[in-house]
Amino acid sequence: MLLPNRRHERPLVLFVASTFAQKTEYVTKYNIPYYSDSLNQADEYLRQQCVLDLYYPKNVTHFPTIVWFHGGGLTGGHKEIPQALKEQGMAVVGVGYRLSPHIKAEHCIDDAAAAVAWVFNHIEQFGGDSTLIFVSGHSAGGYLTLMVGLDKNYLKKWDIDANRIAGLIPFSGHTITHFTIRAELGIPGTQPVVDSLAPLYWVRKDAPPLLLITGDRHMEMPGRYEENAYLMRMMKVVGHKNTQLYEMQGYGHNMTAPAFPLLLKDVRRIVKEKQAND
């Protein structure tokens, strides 16, 4: 049994796709722009980077959706749809976004919010349920997940209430200000900063359910587990009732493989709870 905020052995958690998922046909649509035509035409780099891939079950309705942000330090990486999230009876959205130094790293959050807003505004056209949109990602993608979900100002620009997100599940994300943003400001990587570009700055009681997952504190990037542990503590202090932290003992920063089952389990838990309350 996996317990929140406890170090544990390599988890032996197995998820077998349901009969429903096994018999379902899945479709992938590639390179869908999530900004307007006018913005795409005005900026070649934006047009190239700000696209998403949508993987979804065909001829199915009211399925949940996971929006997935790739890692890479806000300076690299490519949009992806993780294999472990396929054929699970849900949609997955792999998001591309602009990268530093082409833009200031903080504007990666603007792209992330625009992509999440696109999903809210369009997923029902493909059969999805806009009340079952989850946001997740690894490393830099975990940071973007937290910023979009905790700082409500980014989605507010698109007339979306961040509290509509069904769940936030960041993998090994910064909860202080991202190191690439600090580097752009001339702040050493060893100097932790908690300002308005830090998820910790935006702790709030009414945030969506939050599942924090990190690697082993002794194998992770320096301070990464402790940052997440502090965010968990402060979320509880402000009265948030649904924050959990898992530390994947024996795994370092690249802990996505054993963490994907935890993501799927949390999505299914929340979906079940929402359905029971409807």
Tab-separated table of C-alpha atoms in Angstrom:
chain	number	residue	atom	x	y	z
A	1	MET	CA	0.000	0.000	0.000
A	2	LEU	CA	1.354	3.430	-0.943
A	3	LEU	CA	1.069	6.057	1.759
A	4	PRO	CA	1.130	9.832	1.201
A	5	ASN	CA	4.349	11.650	2.135
A	6	ARG	CA	6.225	8.458	3.057
A	7	ARG	CA	9.272	6.902	1.506
A	8	HIS	CA	8.534	3.448	0.184
A	9	GLU	CA	9.991	0.647	-1.828
A	10	ARG	CA	9.601	0.620	-5.613
A	11	PRO	CA	5.833	0.548	-5.952
A	12	LEU	CA	4.291	-2.637	-7.237
A	13	VAL	CA	1.198	-0.925	-8.552
A	14	LEU	CA	-0.330	-2.525	-11.609
A	15	PHE	CA	-3.060	-0.963	-13.686
A	16	VAL	CA	-4.800	-3.147	-16.253
A	17	ALA	CA	-6.851	-1.287	-18.834
A	18	SER	CA	-10.514	-2.068	-18.525
A	19	THR	CA	-12.359	-4.141	-21.090
A	20	PHE	CA	-13.972	-0.895	-22.167
A	21	ALA	CA	-10.592	0.726	-22.824
A	22	GLN	CA	-9.179	-2.338	-24.595
A	23	LYS	CA	-12.017	-2.377	-27.122
A	24	THR	CA	-11.979	1.330	-27.756
A	25	GLU	CA	-10.415	2.840	-30.845
A	26	TYR	CA	-8.189	5.859	-30.252
A	27	VAL	CA	-7.495	8.769	-32.576
A	28	THR	CA	-4.606	11.244	-32.523
A	29	LYS	CA	-4.816	14.708	-34.038
A	30	TYR	CA	-1.467	16.431	-34.414
A	31	ASN	CA	-0.207	20.016	-34.273
A	32	ILE	CA	-3.428	21.795	-33.383
A	33	PRO	CA	-2.736	25.516	-32.823
A	34	TYR	CA	-4.037	26.811	-29.511
A	35	TYR	CA	-3.546	30.511	-30.216
A	36	SER	CA	-5.625	32.547	-32.657
A	37	ASP	CA	-4.872	32.741	-36.376
A	38	SER	CA	-3.835	36.372	-36.020
A	39	LEU	CA	-1.206	35.568	-33.386
A	40	ASN	CA	0.060	32.586	-35.354
A	41	GLN	CA	0.454	34.660	-38.503
A	42	ALA	CA	2.308	37.412	-36.643
A	43	ASP	CA	4.917	35.192	-34.944
A	44	GLU	CA	6.698	32.333	-36.722
A	45	TYR	CA	8.198	30.890	-33.547
A	46	LEU	CA	4.843	30.956	-31.768
A	47	ARG	CA	3.212	29.265	-34.763
A	48	GLN	CA	5.867	26.544	-34.681
A	49	GLN	CA	5.869	25.863	-30.941
A	50	CYS	CA	2.379	26.608	-29.686
A	51	VAL	CA	0.601	23.528	-30.929
A	52	LEU	CA	-0.778	20.458	-29.198
A	53	ASP	CA	-1.462	16.814	-30.001
A	54	LEU	CA	-4.815	15.379	-28.940
A	55	TYR	CA	-5.174	11.642	-28.304
A	56	TYR	CA	-8.727	10.574	-27.470
A	57	PRO	CA	-11.131	7.606	-27.513
A	58	LYS	CA	-13.311	7.525	-30.602
A	59	ASN	CA	-17.104	7.279	-30.368
A	60	VAL	CA	-16.996	7.749	-26.588
A	61	THR	CA	-18.453	10.596	-24.543
A	62	HIS	CA	-17.799	12.183	-21.146
A	63	PHE	CA	-14.238	10.906	-20.903
A	64	PRO	CA	-11.642	12.655	-18.691
A	65	THR	CA	-8.650	14.448	-20.193
A	66	ILE	CA	-5.056	14.786	-18.998
A	67	VAL	CA	-3.156	17.850	-20.228
A	68	TRP	CA	0.541	16.903	-20.203
A	69	PHE	CA	3.453	19.389	-20.195
A	70	HIS	CA	6.897	18.068	-21.078
A	71	GLY	CA	10.042	18.802	-19.083
A	72	GLY	CA	13.309	20.336	-20.214
A	73	GLY	CA	14.044	23.240	-17.886
A	74	LEU	CA	11.890	25.676	-19.924
A	75	THR	CA	14.777	25.652	-22.424
A	76	GLY	CA	14.277	22.345	-24.258
A	77	GLY	CA	12.048	19.340	-24.807
A	78	HIS	CA	9.161	18.532	-27.135
A	79	LYS	CA	5.463	17.880	-26.775
A	80	GLU	CA	4.686	14.267	-26.026
A	81	ILE	CA	1.868	11.870	-25.254
A	82	PRO	CA	3.337	9.382	-22.756
A	83	GLN	CA	2.809	5.773	-23.779
A	84	ALA	CA	1.793	4.859	-20.231
A	85	LEU	CA	-1.248	7.147	-20.505
A	86	LYS	CA	-2.565	5.640	-23.736
A	87	GLU	CA	-5.504	3.231	-23.985
A	88	GLN	CA	-6.743	4.147	-20.521
A	89	GLY	CA	-10.226	5.316	-21.472
A	90	MET	CA	-9.265	8.975	-21.410
A	91	ALA	CA	-7.841	11.705	-23.628
A	92	VAL	CA	-4.268	12.963	-23.374
A	93	VAL	CA	-3.133	16.355	-24.663
A	94	GLY	CA	0.586	16.784	-25.319
A	95	VAL	CA	1.438	20.489	-25.295
A	96	GLY	CA	4.255	22.314	-27.048
A	97	TYR	CA	5.264	25.740	-25.759
A	98	ARG	CA	7.844	28.414	-26.472
A	99	LEU	CA	11.224	28.091	-24.799
A	100	SER	CA	13.905	30.314	-23.311
A	101	PRO	CA	16.008	32.065	-24.637
A	102	HIS	CA	13.598	32.699	-27.542
A	103	ILE	CA	11.242	34.223	-24.976
A	104	LYS	CA	11.487	35.092	-21.305
A	105	ALA	CA	10.876	31.873	-19.418
A	106	GLU	CA	7.963	33.307	-17.470
A	107	HIS	CA	6.002	33.507	-20.742
A	108	CYS	CA	6.044	29.716	-20.903
A	109	ILE	CA	3.298	29.972	-18.281
A	110	ASP	CA	1.228	32.105	-20.667
A	111	ASP	CA	1.489	29.369	-23.294
A	112	ALA	CA	0.581	26.676	-20.777
A	113	ALA	CA	-2.528	28.601	-19.747
A	114	ALA	CA	-3.535	29.188	-23.366
A	115	ALA	CA	-3.270	25.452	-24.054
A	116	VAL	CA	-5.340	24.528	-20.984
A	117	ALA	CA	-7.956	27.118	-21.989
A	118	TRP	CA	-8.103	25.582	-25.481
A	119	VAL	CA	-8.851	22.193	-23.930
A	120	PHE	CA	-11.638	23.629	-21.781
A	121	ASN	CA	-13.166	25.328	-24.813
A	122	HIS	CA	-12.858	22.435	-27.287
A	123	ILE	CA	-12.701	19.030	-25.601
A	124	GLU	CA	-16.464	18.555	-25.672
A	125	GLN	CA	-16.348	18.743	-29.477
A	126	PHE	CA	-14.419	15.460	-29.337
A	127	GLY	CA	-16.683	13.860	-26.734
A	128	GLY	CA	-14.807	14.812	-23.583
A	129	ASP	CA	-16.140	16.216	-20.334
A	130	SER	CA	-14.928	19.731	-19.541
A	131	THR	CA	-15.492	19.107	-15.826
A	132	LEU	CA	-12.916	16.296	-15.923
A	133	ILE	CA	-9.785	18.093	-17.135
A	134	PHE	CA	-6.595	17.254	-15.235
A	135	VAL	CA	-3.243	19.013	-15.614
A	136	SER	CA	0.088	17.255	-15.198
A	137	GLY	CA	3.684	17.314	-16.376
A	138	HIS	CA	7.250	16.472	-15.454
A	139	SER	CA	9.924	18.823	-14.086
A	140	ALA	CA	9.445	22.111	-15.968
A	141	GLY	CA	6.068	20.678	-16.930
A	142	GLY	CA	5.308	20.144	-13.256
A	143	TYR	CA	6.193	23.773	-12.581
A	144	LEU	CA	3.835	24.906	-15.367
A	145	THR	CA	1.117	22.660	-13.969
A	146	LEU	CA	1.384	24.321	-10.570
A	147	MET	CA	1.571	27.892	-11.868
A	148	VAL	CA	-1.470	27.500	-14.133
A	149	GLY	CA	-3.458	25.797	-11.396
A	150	LEU	CA	-2.511	27.918	-8.371
A	151	ASP	CA	-2.106	31.436	-9.819
A	152	LYS	CA	-5.611	32.041	-11.133
A	153	ASN	CA	-4.549	35.102	-13.138
A	154	TYR	CA	-3.171	33.097	-16.071
A	155	LEU	CA	-6.398	31.267	-16.906
A	156	LYS	CA	-8.471	34.321	-15.996
A	157	LYS	CA	-7.043	35.991	-19.121
A	158	TRP	CA	-8.990	33.351	-21.074
A	159	ASP	CA	-12.139	33.638	-18.930
A	160	ILE	CA	-11.436	30.283	-17.317
A	161	ASP	CA	-11.609	29.776	-13.561
A	162	ALA	CA	-8.592	27.677	-12.534
A	163	ASN	CA	-10.794	25.985	-9.953
A	164	ARG	CA	-12.547	24.211	-12.828
A	165	ILE	CA	-9.437	22.017	-13.165
A	166	ALA	CA	-10.365	18.606	-11.788
A	167	GLY	CA	-6.890	17.878	-10.431
A	168	LEU	CA	-3.254	18.992	-10.498
A	169	ILE	CA	-0.628	16.226	-10.597
A	170	PRO	CA	2.903	17.676	-11.040
A	171	PHE	CA	5.910	15.349	-11.277
A	172	SER	CA	9.099	16.753	-9.679
A	173	GLY	CA	8.156	20.358	-10.338
A	174	HIS	CA	9.745	23.444	-8.809
A	175	THR	CA	7.541	25.031	-6.180
A	176	ILE	CA	9.945	27.957	-5.748
A	177	THR	CA	10.683	30.255	-8.703
A	178	HIS	CA	12.037	28.187	-11.596
A	179	PHE	CA	15.829	28.103	-11.918
A	180	THR	CA	15.703	29.273	-15.563
A	181	ILE	CA	13.714	32.341	-14.544
A	182	ARG	CA	16.207	32.987	-11.735
A	183	ALA	CA	19.100	32.625	-14.182
A	184	GLU	CA	17.520	35.209	-16.489
A	185	LEU	CA	17.412	37.596	-13.526
A	186	GLY	CA	21.031	36.907	-12.588
A	187	ILE	CA	20.097	34.995	-9.445
A	188	PRO	CA	22.348	32.008	-8.634
A	189	GLY	CA	20.794	28.565	-8.831
A	190	THR	CA	21.638	28.013	-5.173
A	191	GLN	CA	19.535	31.031	-4.134
A	192	PRO	CA	15.917	29.945	-3.551
A	193	VAL	CA	13.312	32.571	-4.391
A	194	VAL	CA	9.614	32.647	-3.592
A	195	ASP	CA	8.029	35.477	-5.544
A	196	SER	CA	4.958	35.768	-7.765
A	197	LEU	CA	6.554	33.298	-10.210
A	198	ALA	CA	6.720	30.614	-7.511
A	199	PRO	CA	3.809	28.209	-6.972
A	200	LEU	CA	4.448	28.541	-3.222
A	201	TYR	CA	3.437	32.194	-3.448
A	202	TRP	CA	-0.069	31.159	-4.535
A	203	VAL	CA	-1.072	28.621	-1.881
A	204	ARG	CA	-4.822	28.808	-1.350
A	205	LYS	CA	-7.576	26.892	0.370
A	206	ASP	CA	-9.870	26.595	-2.663
A	207	ALA	CA	-7.357	25.172	-5.177
A	208	PRO	CA	-8.124	21.993	-7.150
A	209	PRO	CA	-7.060	18.625	-5.671
A	210	LEU	CA	-3.268	18.445	-5.648
A	211	LEU	CA	-1.081	15.350	-5.889
A	212	LEU	CA	2.647	16.131	-5.653
A	213	ILE	CA	5.047	13.392	-6.772
A	214	THR	CA	8.842	13.562	-6.501
A	215	GLY	CA	11.808	11.248	-6.692
A	216	ASP	CA	13.775	10.048	-3.689
A	217	ARG	CA	14.993	13.048	-1.660
A	218	HIS	CA	18.532	11.598	-1.748
A	219	MET	CA	18.484	11.116	-5.546
A	220	GLU	CA	16.363	14.046	-6.757
A	221	MET	CA	17.620	17.411	-7.964
A	222	PRO	CA	18.859	19.313	-4.868
A	223	GLY	CA	15.981	20.553	-2.757
A	224	ARG	CA	13.236	19.331	-5.082
A	225	TYR	CA	11.590	16.980	-2.592
A	226	GLU	CA	11.856	19.545	0.200
A	227	GLU	CA	10.223	22.241	-1.949
A	228	ASN	CA	7.280	19.983	-2.623
A	229	ALA	CA	7.058	18.954	1.027
A	230	TYR	CA	6.899	22.615	2.016
A	231	LEU	CA	4.170	23.314	-0.545
A	232	MET	CA	2.184	20.392	0.840
A	233	ARG	CA	2.592	21.723	4.374
A	234	MET	CA	1.563	25.264	3.468
A	235	MET	CA	-1.459	24.065	1.482
A	236	LYS	CA	-2.594	22.226	4.588
A	237	VAL	CA	-1.902	25.273	6.754
A	238	VAL	CA	-4.209	27.442	4.607
A	239	GLY	CA	-6.916	24.805	4.874
A	240	HIS	CA	-6.656	22.894	1.584
A	241	LYS	CA	-8.227	19.493	2.223
A	242	ASN	CA	-6.903	17.519	-0.728
A	243	THR	CA	-3.104	17.780	-1.002
A	244	GLN	CA	-0.947	14.655	-1.042
A	245	LEU	CA	2.778	14.067	-1.527
A	246	TYR	CA	4.467	10.890	-2.734
A	247	GLU	CA	8.215	10.341	-2.625
A	248	MET	CA	9.364	7.601	-5.011
A	249	GLN	CA	12.132	5.870	-3.064
A	250	GLY	CA	14.882	4.503	-5.279
A	251	TYR	CA	14.129	6.833	-8.188
A	252	GLY	CA	15.791	10.107	-9.084
A	253	HIS	CA	14.464	13.085	-10.995
A	254	ASN	CA	13.434	10.952	-13.971
A	255	MET	CA	10.768	9.131	-11.998
A	256	THR	CA	7.953	9.260	-14.524
A	257	ALA	CA	7.644	5.510	-15.201
A	258	PRO	CA	6.665	4.513	-11.645
A	259	ALA	CA	4.668	7.726	-11.186
A	260	PHE	CA	2.282	7.293	-14.130
A	261	PRO	CA	0.207	4.634	-12.283
A	262	LEU	CA	-0.218	7.104	-9.414
A	263	LEU	CA	-1.431	9.754	-11.870
A	264	LEU	CA	-3.962	7.362	-13.394
A	265	LYS	CA	-5.127	6.199	-9.977
A	266	ASP	CA	-5.700	9.775	-8.831
A	267	VAL	CA	-7.602	10.678	-11.997
A	268	ARG	CA	-9.868	7.665	-11.572
A	269	ARG	CA	-10.412	8.431	-7.895
A	270	ILE	CA	-11.492	11.992	-8.597
A	271	VAL	CA	-13.671	10.962	-11.547
A	272	LYS	CA	-15.417	8.401	-9.350
A	273	GLU	CA	-15.973	10.946	-6.581
A	274	LYS	CA	-17.391	13.500	-9.021
A	275	GLN	CA	-19.726	10.943	-10.560
A	276	ALA	CA	-20.920	9.864	-7.123
A	277	ASN	CA	-21.746	13.493	-6.261
A	278	ASP	CA	-23.631	14.219	-9.492
